Coordinates of C-alpha atoms in Angstrom, one line a residue:
Chain A
E1 CA 196.4 37.7 6.3
D2 CA 195.9 37.4 10.0
Q3 CA 197.2 34.2 11.6
V4 CA 197.0 32.6 15.0
T5 CA 199.0 29.5 16.1
Q6 CA 198.4 27.8 19.4
S7 CA 200.7 25.4 21.2
P8 CA 200.7 22.8 22.4
E9 CA 197.8 21.1 20.5
A10 CA 197.0 19.0 23.6
L11 CA 198.2 19.2 27.2
R12 CA 197.6 16.7 30.0
L13 CA 198.2 17.9 33.6
Q14 CA 197.7 16.5 37.1
E15 CA 195.5 18.4 39.4
G16 CA 197.5 21.2 40.9
E17 CA 200.2 21.1 38.3
S18 CA 200.5 24.7 36.9
S19 CA 201.4 25.3 33.2
S20 CA 201.0 27.8 30.3
L21 CA 199.3 27.8 26.9
N22 CA 200.9 29.8 24.1
C23 CA 199.2 31.8 21.3
S24 CA 201.4 33.3 18.6
Y25 CA 199.9 35.8 16.2
T26 CA 200.4 38.0 13.2
V27 CA 197.9 40.7 12.5
S28 CA 198.1 43.9 10.4
G29 CA 197.0 46.0 13.4
L30 CA 195.9 44.4 16.6
R31 CA 192.5 45.7 17.9
G32 CA 192.2 43.0 20.5
L33 CA 193.3 39.4 21.5
F34 CA 190.6 37.1 22.9
W35 CA 190.7 33.9 24.9
Y36 CA 187.7 31.6 24.9
R37 CA 187.0 28.3 26.6
Q38 CA 185.0 25.6 24.7
D39 CA 183.5 22.5 26.3
P40 CA 182.6 19.6 24.1
G41 CA 179.3 20.2 22.2
K42 CA 179.1 23.8 23.3
G43 CA 179.9 27.2 21.9
P44 CA 183.0 29.1 23.0
E45 CA 182.7 31.0 26.3
F46 CA 184.4 34.3 26.6
L47 CA 187.3 34.5 29.1
F48 CA 189.5 37.6 28.4
T49 CA 190.2 40.4 26.0
L50 CA 193.7 42.0 25.9
Y51 CA 194.4 45.2 23.9
S52 CA 198.0 46.2 24.3
A53 CA 201.4 44.7 25.0
G54 CA 202.1 44.4 28.7
E55 CA 198.4 44.0 29.6
E56 CA 197.5 41.2 32.0
K57 CA 194.1 39.9 33.2
E58 CA 193.1 37.3 35.8
K59 CA 190.1 35.2 36.5
E60 CA 190.2 32.6 39.3
R61 CA 193.0 30.2 38.3
L62 CA 193.6 31.8 34.9
K63 CA 195.9 34.7 33.9
A64 CA 196.3 36.0 30.4
T65 CA 199.3 38.1 29.3
L66 CA 200.1 39.8 26.0
T67 CA 203.3 40.8 24.1
K68 CA 203.6 42.2 20.6
K69 CA 203.9 38.7 19.1
E70 CA 202.2 36.3 21.5
S71 CA 199.9 35.8 24.4
F72 CA 200.1 33.3 27.2
L73 CA 197.3 31.7 29.3
H74 CA 198.7 30.7 32.6
I75 CA 196.8 28.1 34.6
T76 CA 197.7 27.9 38.3
A77 CA 196.9 24.8 40.3
P78 CA 194.3 23.6 37.8
K79 CA 191.3 21.4 38.8
P80 CA 189.6 18.7 36.7
E81 CA 186.8 21.2 35.9
D82 CA 189.3 23.3 34.0
S83 CA 189.5 20.6 31.3
A84 CA 188.3 22.1 28.0
T85 CA 189.7 23.4 24.7
Y86 CA 191.1 26.9 25.0
L87 CA 190.9 29.1 21.9
C88 CA 192.8 32.2 21.1
A89 CA 191.6 34.8 18.6
V90 CA 192.7 38.1 17.2
Q91 CA 190.7 41.0 15.9
A92 CA 192.3 43.6 13.5
W93 CA 191.4 47.2 13.3
E94 CA 190.4 47.3 9.6
T95 CA 188.0 44.4 9.8
S96 CA 184.4 44.2 11.1
G97 CA 183.9 44.2 14.8
S98 CA 182.8 40.6 15.0
R99 CA 185.4 39.2 12.7
L100 CA 187.8 37.1 14.8
T101 CA 190.6 34.9 13.5
F102 CA 190.9 31.9 15.7
G103 CA 193.7 29.5 16.3
E104 CA 193.0 25.7 16.4
G105 CA 193.0 25.6 20.2
T106 CA 194.7 23.7 22.9
Q107 CA 192.9 20.8 24.4
L108 CA 193.6 20.7 28.1
T109 CA 192.9 17.7 30.3
V110 CA 193.4 17.9 34.1
N111 CA 193.5 14.5 35.8
P112 CA 192.4 14.2 39.5
Chain B
D1 CA 168.0 36.3 30.5
A2 CA 168.2 33.8 27.7
G3 CA 171.5 33.4 25.9
V4 CA 172.0 33.0 22.2
T5 CA 169.7 30.3 20.9
Q6 CA 170.2 28.3 17.8
S7 CA 168.0 25.8 16.0
P8 CA 168.1 23.0 15.2
T9 CA 170.8 21.5 17.4
H10 CA 171.5 18.7 14.9
L11 CA 170.8 18.2 11.3
I12 CA 171.5 15.5 8.7
K13 CA 171.4 16.3 5.0
T14 CA 172.5 14.8 1.8
R15 CA 174.8 16.3 -0.8
G16 CA 173.1 18.8 -3.1
Q17 CA 170.4 19.7 -0.6
H18 CA 169.7 23.1 0.9
V19 CA 169.8 24.0 4.7
T20 CA 168.6 26.9 6.8
L21 CA 170.0 27.5 10.3
R22 CA 168.4 29.9 12.7
C23 CA 169.7 32.1 15.5
S24 CA 168.2 34.4 18.1
P25 CA 170.6 36.8 19.7
I26 CA 170.6 37.9 23.3
S27 CA 167.9 40.5 24.1
G28 CA 169.3 44.0 23.3
H29 CA 172.0 42.7 21.0
K30 CA 171.7 44.1 17.4
S31 CA 174.7 42.2 15.8
V32 CA 174.8 38.6 14.8
S33 CA 177.8 36.8 13.4
W34 CA 178.1 33.3 11.9
Y35 CA 181.1 31.0 12.3
Q36 CA 181.9 27.5 10.9
Q37 CA 183.9 25.1 13.1
V38 CA 185.2 21.9 11.5
L39 CA 186.1 19.2 14.0
G40 CA 189.5 19.8 15.6
Q41 CA 189.8 23.4 14.2
G42 CA 189.0 26.8 15.5
P43 CA 185.9 28.7 14.3
Q44 CA 186.0 30.5 10.9
F45 CA 184.2 33.7 10.3
I46 CA 181.4 33.5 7.7
F47 CA 179.2 36.7 8.1
Q48 CA 178.4 39.6 10.3
Y49 CA 175.0 41.4 10.2
Y50 CA 174.1 44.5 12.1
E51 CA 170.8 46.3 11.9
K52 CA 169.8 44.0 9.0
E53 CA 172.9 45.0 6.9
E54 CA 175.8 42.8 6.0
R55 CA 178.9 44.2 7.7
G56 CA 181.5 41.5 6.9
R57 CA 181.9 38.4 4.9
G58 CA 184.5 35.7 5.3
N59 CA 186.2 33.6 2.6
F60 CA 183.2 31.3 1.8
P61 CA 181.6 30.6 -1.5
D62 CA 178.3 32.2 -2.7
R63 CA 176.5 29.0 -1.7
F64 CA 176.5 30.6 1.8
S65 CA 174.1 33.4 2.4
A66 CA 172.5 35.0 5.4
R67 CA 170.0 37.6 6.5
Q68 CA 168.9 39.4 9.6
F69 CA 165.3 40.2 10.5
P70 CA 163.8 43.3 12.2
N71 CA 163.8 41.5 15.5
Y72 CA 167.6 40.9 15.0
S73 CA 167.2 37.2 14.6
S74 CA 169.2 35.7 11.7
E75 CA 169.2 32.8 9.2
L76 CA 172.2 31.2 7.6
N77 CA 171.4 29.4 4.3
V78 CA 173.7 27.0 2.5
N79 CA 172.8 25.7 -1.0
A80 CA 174.1 22.7 -2.9
L81 CA 175.6 21.1 0.2
L82 CA 179.0 19.4 -0.1
L83 CA 180.5 16.8 2.2
G84 CA 183.0 19.4 3.3
D85 CA 180.2 21.6 4.7
S86 CA 179.8 19.1 7.6
A87 CA 180.7 21.2 10.7
L88 CA 179.4 22.9 13.8
Y89 CA 177.8 26.2 12.8
L90 CA 178.0 28.8 15.6
C91 CA 176.0 32.0 15.9
A92 CA 177.4 34.8 18.1
S93 CA 175.7 38.0 19.2
S94 CA 177.1 41.3 20.3
Q95 CA 175.7 44.7 21.1
G96 CA 177.1 46.7 18.2
P97 CA 179.0 46.7 15.0
R98 CA 182.4 47.7 16.4
G99 CA 182.4 48.6 20.0
T100 CA 185.7 49.0 21.8
N101 CA 184.7 46.4 24.3
E102 CA 182.8 44.2 21.8
K103 CA 182.4 40.8 23.3
L104 CA 180.9 37.9 21.4
F105 CA 178.5 35.6 23.1
F106 CA 178.2 32.3 21.3
G107 CA 175.3 29.9 21.1
S108 CA 175.8 26.1 21.4
G109 CA 175.7 25.7 17.6
T110 CA 174.0 23.5 15.0
Q111 CA 175.9 20.3 14.2
L112 CA 175.4 19.7 10.4
S113 CA 176.2 16.4 8.9
V114 CA 176.2 16.1 5.1
L115 CA 176.1 12.5 3.8

């Protein structure tokens, strides 16, 4: 059974204070690892897909990296508008294309 | 272009009742998936439909069913509601059944409360 564990559950940062969120996973055969952002009362918003160990992707203040066992979402010099819940999900090769297994998320709060 | 639209946005039901949730995918997208998100947890996969056929089913009881229409919109039905069915129900659309760059676009969800 595919499993995703995210840590920490909650993270509070000061504006400009860089940090990283962790996503550990076990999957029978990794097709893709996804990062989403979710604001309160909204659906998840796609951020990144990573496919193989060593891959990195960047978008503004966010950078996602992938190893064979975990992924990190690095947040550089965060701003209050980065406050949200960040969800990690994996997709296995043998499952349907839309079947993602999500972690419970990390709730990030960035104080001004 | 409109994103994924879901209706209603909020719903209150009592135990034992039946509920129907609706979803319209992004124009051009042929695949619709349904997820359940309980407060404080990540979304859990319920169903995927592509070209009106079920392509995947998660670990949910038979009280949960879905269908997709010729215009690619979809309905999720839940019978004999239980208190534990209270959750945010998310619909996601994508272009195909298993694209190498398949990206899911989520709607804002239907918040279901069962009393």
